[in-house]
XYZ file of C-alpha atoms in Angstrom:
348
model
C 59.931 93.029 86.012
C 60.998 89.440 86.613
C 64.017 89.445 84.396
C 67.658 89.055 85.306
C 68.152 89.787 88.972
C 69.168 93.231 90.047
C 68.889 94.960 93.315
C 65.975 96.930 92.942
C 66.618 85.250 48.835
C 64.688 82.641 47.304
C 63.142 82.719 43.804
C 59.829 83.589 45.412
C 61.403 86.652 47.051
C 62.096 88.056 43.571
C 58.509 87.665 42.395
C 57.031 91.217 42.294
C 53.598 89.839 43.226
C 55.075 88.316 46.367
C 56.968 91.501 47.185
C 53.781 93.517 46.743
C 51.935 91.171 49.100
C 54.705 91.479 51.673
C 54.735 95.272 51.371
C 50.977 95.386 51.885
C 51.220 93.116 54.894
C 53.842 95.229 56.626
C 52.589 98.642 55.537
C 49.689 98.566 57.982
C 50.340 100.815 60.960
C 50.791 98.512 63.879
C 54.263 98.556 65.387
C 54.504 100.482 68.611
C 56.473 100.362 71.791
C 57.982 102.200 74.682
C 61.412 102.822 73.174
C 60.667 103.754 69.559
C 63.518 102.227 67.606
C 66.234 102.261 70.224
C 65.445 105.637 71.779
C 64.348 105.970 75.390
C 60.695 106.749 75.939
C 59.559 107.546 79.442
C 55.941 108.476 78.808
C 52.846 106.841 77.346
C 52.505 105.034 74.005
C 49.096 104.290 72.498
C 47.627 102.707 69.386
C 44.148 101.832 68.155
C 42.430 100.456 65.072
C 39.630 98.308 63.709
C 38.315 96.353 60.752
C 35.214 94.276 60.073
C 36.346 91.531 62.465
C 37.665 93.383 65.505
C 38.624 96.661 67.109
C 41.475 97.250 69.525
C 43.265 99.758 71.692
C 46.752 99.544 73.194
C 48.442 101.450 75.997
C 51.997 101.230 77.338
C 53.234 103.219 80.333
C 56.736 103.470 81.733
C 57.063 102.376 85.355
C 58.202 104.350 88.368
C 61.386 104.417 90.402
C 61.510 106.031 93.853
C 64.686 108.025 93.210
C 62.663 110.355 91.017
C 64.421 109.907 87.673
C 62.324 108.937 84.678
C 62.286 105.229 83.927
C 62.908 103.861 80.452
C 59.949 101.852 79.237
C 61.298 98.401 78.380
C 57.917 97.114 77.196
C 56.986 96.985 73.511
C 53.942 95.824 71.577
C 52.761 95.081 68.046
C 49.218 95.598 66.808
C 48.564 94.739 63.161
C 44.815 94.858 62.675
C 45.298 93.669 59.069
C 48.473 91.652 58.545
C 48.383 91.487 54.752
C 44.644 90.888 54.571
C 41.573 91.754 56.675
C 41.155 88.169 57.912
C 44.596 88.079 59.601
C 45.502 90.202 62.634
C 48.603 89.989 64.819
C 49.065 91.299 68.357
C 51.948 90.869 70.776
C 53.639 92.191 73.905
C 57.352 92.079 74.729
C 58.540 92.835 78.272
C 62.254 93.603 78.266
C 64.534 93.072 81.255
C 68.162 93.679 82.119
C 70.352 96.671 81.335
C 69.690 96.363 77.594
C 66.120 95.118 77.898
C 64.667 98.071 76.008
C 67.012 97.408 73.092
C 66.070 93.721 73.077
C 62.319 94.382 73.131
C 62.784 96.988 70.375
C 64.670 94.445 68.286
C 62.079 91.716 68.820
C 59.206 94.116 68.181
C 60.777 94.978 64.834
C 61.906 91.502 63.766
C 58.941 89.300 64.698
C 56.556 90.923 62.174
C 59.239 90.940 59.478
C 60.143 87.272 59.879
C 56.544 86.217 60.547
C 55.597 87.763 57.228
C 58.217 85.665 55.436
C 57.112 82.505 57.247
C 53.457 83.110 56.374
C 54.446 83.619 52.751
C 56.117 80.199 52.902
C 52.913 78.692 54.257
C 50.872 80.398 51.546
C 53.214 79.202 48.806
C 52.893 75.615 50.037
C 49.103 75.701 50.121
C 46.332 78.023 49.048
C 44.944 77.627 52.555
C 47.710 76.696 54.988
C 46.446 74.577 57.858
C 46.748 75.440 61.519
C 49.607 72.998 62.106
C 51.585 74.701 59.357
C 50.994 78.188 60.755
C 51.892 77.009 64.274
C 55.120 75.460 63.016
C 56.070 78.696 61.290
C 55.224 80.651 64.459
C 57.754 78.559 66.412
C 60.334 79.157 63.708
C 59.812 82.923 63.978
C 60.685 83.031 67.689
C 63.730 80.816 67.245
C 65.025 82.741 64.241
C 64.624 86.073 66.025
C 66.482 84.700 69.044
C 69.334 83.381 66.904
C 69.606 86.657 65.011
C 69.674 88.629 68.260
C 72.472 86.468 69.629
C 74.481 87.115 66.463
C 73.847 90.869 66.575
C 76.867 92.303 68.384
C 75.304 95.777 68.646
C 73.039 94.543 71.474
C 74.442 92.924 74.613
C 71.932 90.180 75.364
C 74.150 88.233 77.754
C 72.137 89.356 80.783
C 69.253 91.057 78.972
C 66.239 89.666 77.189
C 62.515 89.931 76.723
C 59.361 87.927 77.133
C 57.381 87.438 73.934
C 53.706 86.603 73.716
C 51.856 86.953 70.440
C 48.550 85.951 68.940
C 47.487 85.550 65.319
C 43.733 85.942 64.789
C 42.836 84.454 61.422
C 40.123 82.901 59.293
C 36.844 84.016 57.812
C 33.639 84.564 59.761
C 32.377 81.261 61.126
C 35.858 79.731 61.143
C 38.007 82.158 63.143
C 40.922 80.928 65.253
C 43.564 82.366 67.533
C 47.045 80.857 67.473
C 49.183 82.006 70.388
C 52.916 81.700 70.922
C 54.439 82.413 74.318
C 57.935 82.543 75.774
C 57.999 84.014 79.283
C 55.432 85.447 81.659
C 53.491 87.966 79.620
C 49.991 86.640 78.994
C 47.034 86.431 76.595
C 43.514 85.839 77.881
C 40.023 85.592 76.416
C 36.904 86.970 78.055
C 34.034 84.636 77.200
C 30.388 84.346 78.165
C 29.025 81.299 79.986
C 25.724 81.082 81.796
C 25.239 84.824 81.661
C 28.648 85.453 83.251
C 31.885 86.702 81.738
C 34.771 84.359 82.509
C 38.500 84.278 81.800
C 40.360 81.697 79.748
C 44.144 81.877 79.546
C 45.574 81.289 76.078
C 49.131 81.178 77.407
C 50.805 79.785 80.500
C 53.238 81.847 82.575
C 56.497 79.966 82.164
C 57.980 80.304 85.616
C 61.127 78.340 86.561
C 59.321 76.380 89.273
C 56.839 74.832 86.834
C 57.866 71.190 86.991
C 58.454 70.689 83.273
C 60.511 73.888 83.078
C 62.402 73.138 86.286
C 63.368 69.651 85.131
C 64.754 70.962 81.862
C 66.845 73.615 83.624
C 68.184 71.120 86.168
C 69.130 68.679 83.393
C 71.089 71.490 81.739
C 73.058 72.096 84.937
C 71.183 75.114 86.232
C 69.653 75.805 89.624
C 66.068 76.860 90.345
C 65.621 78.562 93.701
C 64.645 81.916 95.199
C 67.024 84.411 96.698
C 67.843 83.744 100.351
C 68.100 86.540 102.912
C 70.626 86.830 105.756
C 68.347 84.733 107.976
C 68.150 81.913 105.477
C 64.604 82.789 104.443
C 63.529 82.731 100.769
C 62.794 86.064 99.094
C 60.576 86.455 96.064
C 60.027 84.066 93.164
C 62.100 81.115 92.048
C 64.869 82.133 89.675
C 67.303 80.490 87.277
C 70.965 80.432 88.364
C 74.232 79.093 87.036
C 75.492 76.095 89.037
C 78.177 77.973 90.981
C 77.346 81.655 90.495
C 74.582 84.029 91.564
C 73.810 84.767 87.927
C 71.616 85.439 86.025
C 68.680 85.276 88.487
C 66.086 85.100 85.722
C 62.516 84.787 86.997
C 61.202 83.046 83.882
C 62.071 79.794 82.149
C 61.757 80.951 78.536
C 62.696 84.213 76.867
C 64.302 85.761 73.819
C 67.874 86.824 74.541
C 69.392 86.031 77.963
C 72.422 84.275 76.476
C 73.905 83.284 79.839
C 70.610 81.797 81.041
C 70.414 79.882 77.760
C 73.500 77.878 78.792
C 71.429 76.299 81.578
C 68.214 75.518 79.739
C 66.330 78.786 79.287
C 65.209 78.914 75.648
C 63.092 80.894 73.202
C 60.954 78.065 71.803
C 57.380 79.222 72.415
C 54.468 77.221 73.702
C 51.748 77.148 71.039
C 48.025 77.054 71.732
C 45.072 77.145 69.330
C 41.662 78.519 70.262
C 38.517 78.293 68.114
C 36.646 81.576 68.304
C 32.924 81.282 68.978
C 30.059 83.685 69.550
C 30.723 83.357 73.282
C 34.166 84.963 72.963
C 33.835 88.706 73.532
C 37.367 90.073 73.832
C 41.061 89.270 74.163
C 43.675 90.964 76.359
C 47.430 90.800 75.773
C 49.497 92.294 78.583
C 52.909 92.388 80.210
C 53.803 91.202 83.703
C 53.266 94.769 84.876
C 49.571 93.909 84.709
C 49.651 90.273 85.804
C 51.918 90.734 88.836
C 48.998 91.901 90.981
C 45.902 91.349 88.830
C 44.488 87.917 88.045
C 42.998 87.024 84.686
C 39.585 87.192 86.340
C 40.346 90.689 87.682
C 41.180 91.905 84.188
C 38.019 90.387 82.699
C 35.974 92.215 85.335
C 37.705 95.498 84.487
C 37.035 95.096 80.763
C 33.456 94.034 81.467
C 32.863 97.349 83.224
C 34.002 99.359 80.193
C 30.970 98.579 78.004
C 32.894 97.801 74.837
C 35.152 100.869 75.009
C 38.645 99.543 74.208
C 40.371 102.848 75.017
C 38.778 102.993 78.424
C 39.486 99.308 79.081
C 43.220 99.819 78.465
C 43.265 102.909 80.654
C 41.443 101.149 83.484
C 43.686 98.064 83.355
C 46.853 100.167 83.434
C 45.568 102.535 86.123
C 44.465 99.676 88.381
C 47.800 97.904 87.859
C 49.688 101.081 88.747
C 47.708 101.509 91.975
C 48.383 97.905 92.978
C 52.119 98.331 92.389
C 52.254 101.534 94.436
C 50.378 99.848 97.270
C 52.675 96.809 97.343
C 56.121 97.933 96.168
C 58.469 100.912 96.133
C 58.858 100.564 92.372
C 56.322 100.197 89.562
C 57.020 97.938 86.591
C 56.334 99.049 83.021
C 52.684 98.352 82.244
C 51.337 97.424 78.809
C 47.872 96.228 77.788
C 46.258 95.552 74.419
C 42.476 95.023 74.439
C 40.813 93.477 71.371
C 37.024 93.275 71.010
C 35.677 90.729 68.532
C 32.952 92.165 66.284
C 32.582 89.232 63.862
C 33.541 85.637 64.683
């Protein structure tokens, strides 16, 4: 939840060796989501896998609405344990919002791996070992290209619908492993690491809320407003949202997203924030999750949950989602869609 307000070919492309490499990269099972394609899924979606470097499990559950009808899961995720080669893995979560949010997250879930593959091929063609700056630059390009393509796609109405997008590339050989994260919105990636005999949380992305000063200033300079809803008594309700200067639209509760064409006119954009993390022996696991998890659970809460699962990724996903669901039911009449991907590092 937290989206728009509502009441409740080049020459290289023709090289068969390049095409074979691209086919191998994208042939690995690893695209999953609530709405498969553009169909409505109201149940549970899971995925799991492993290689010599890591093992993972993913779980996505549709939320709950009090009127009793089944809710469409607008969350989606990607989980490529081997993105072309064993040393490269890609994970991501996309939390759709708005009337067409499930179509947007489905689109982004499909297009990010496809375009990322092309961008990584560019990096590989430029250098036998592309550096981190090069990969990060291509990661930014992926988000922006997907956003531009979505805007041009007239089959999906993204005027008041969009999706968060948070993704991490885990790459490099043992002893030189890194995570490059790209984030637009308020889904989140964290690391659970060991320090002084304790497991602690480190956030590899920052929730891009409209009231963050740097985000707020950009939106204001573009003519938008950043303020919460106001009730009949003049009291603020809920989080700060993005509004047009003279209209109660779109009411977006994040400062960056893919889609959301109307919000984009007042400074909301799809350019992701990039962070790079050097994996060490202290890093035990990574969690990628939608706002359905982070609304009521802190990063530290999630690390504690995973810690109690003794290396069982399936159980960790189930526990995170079950705890999140209980918190939603205790606090709200509705339950947001809940998605978690848990990745244990086996060789760093």
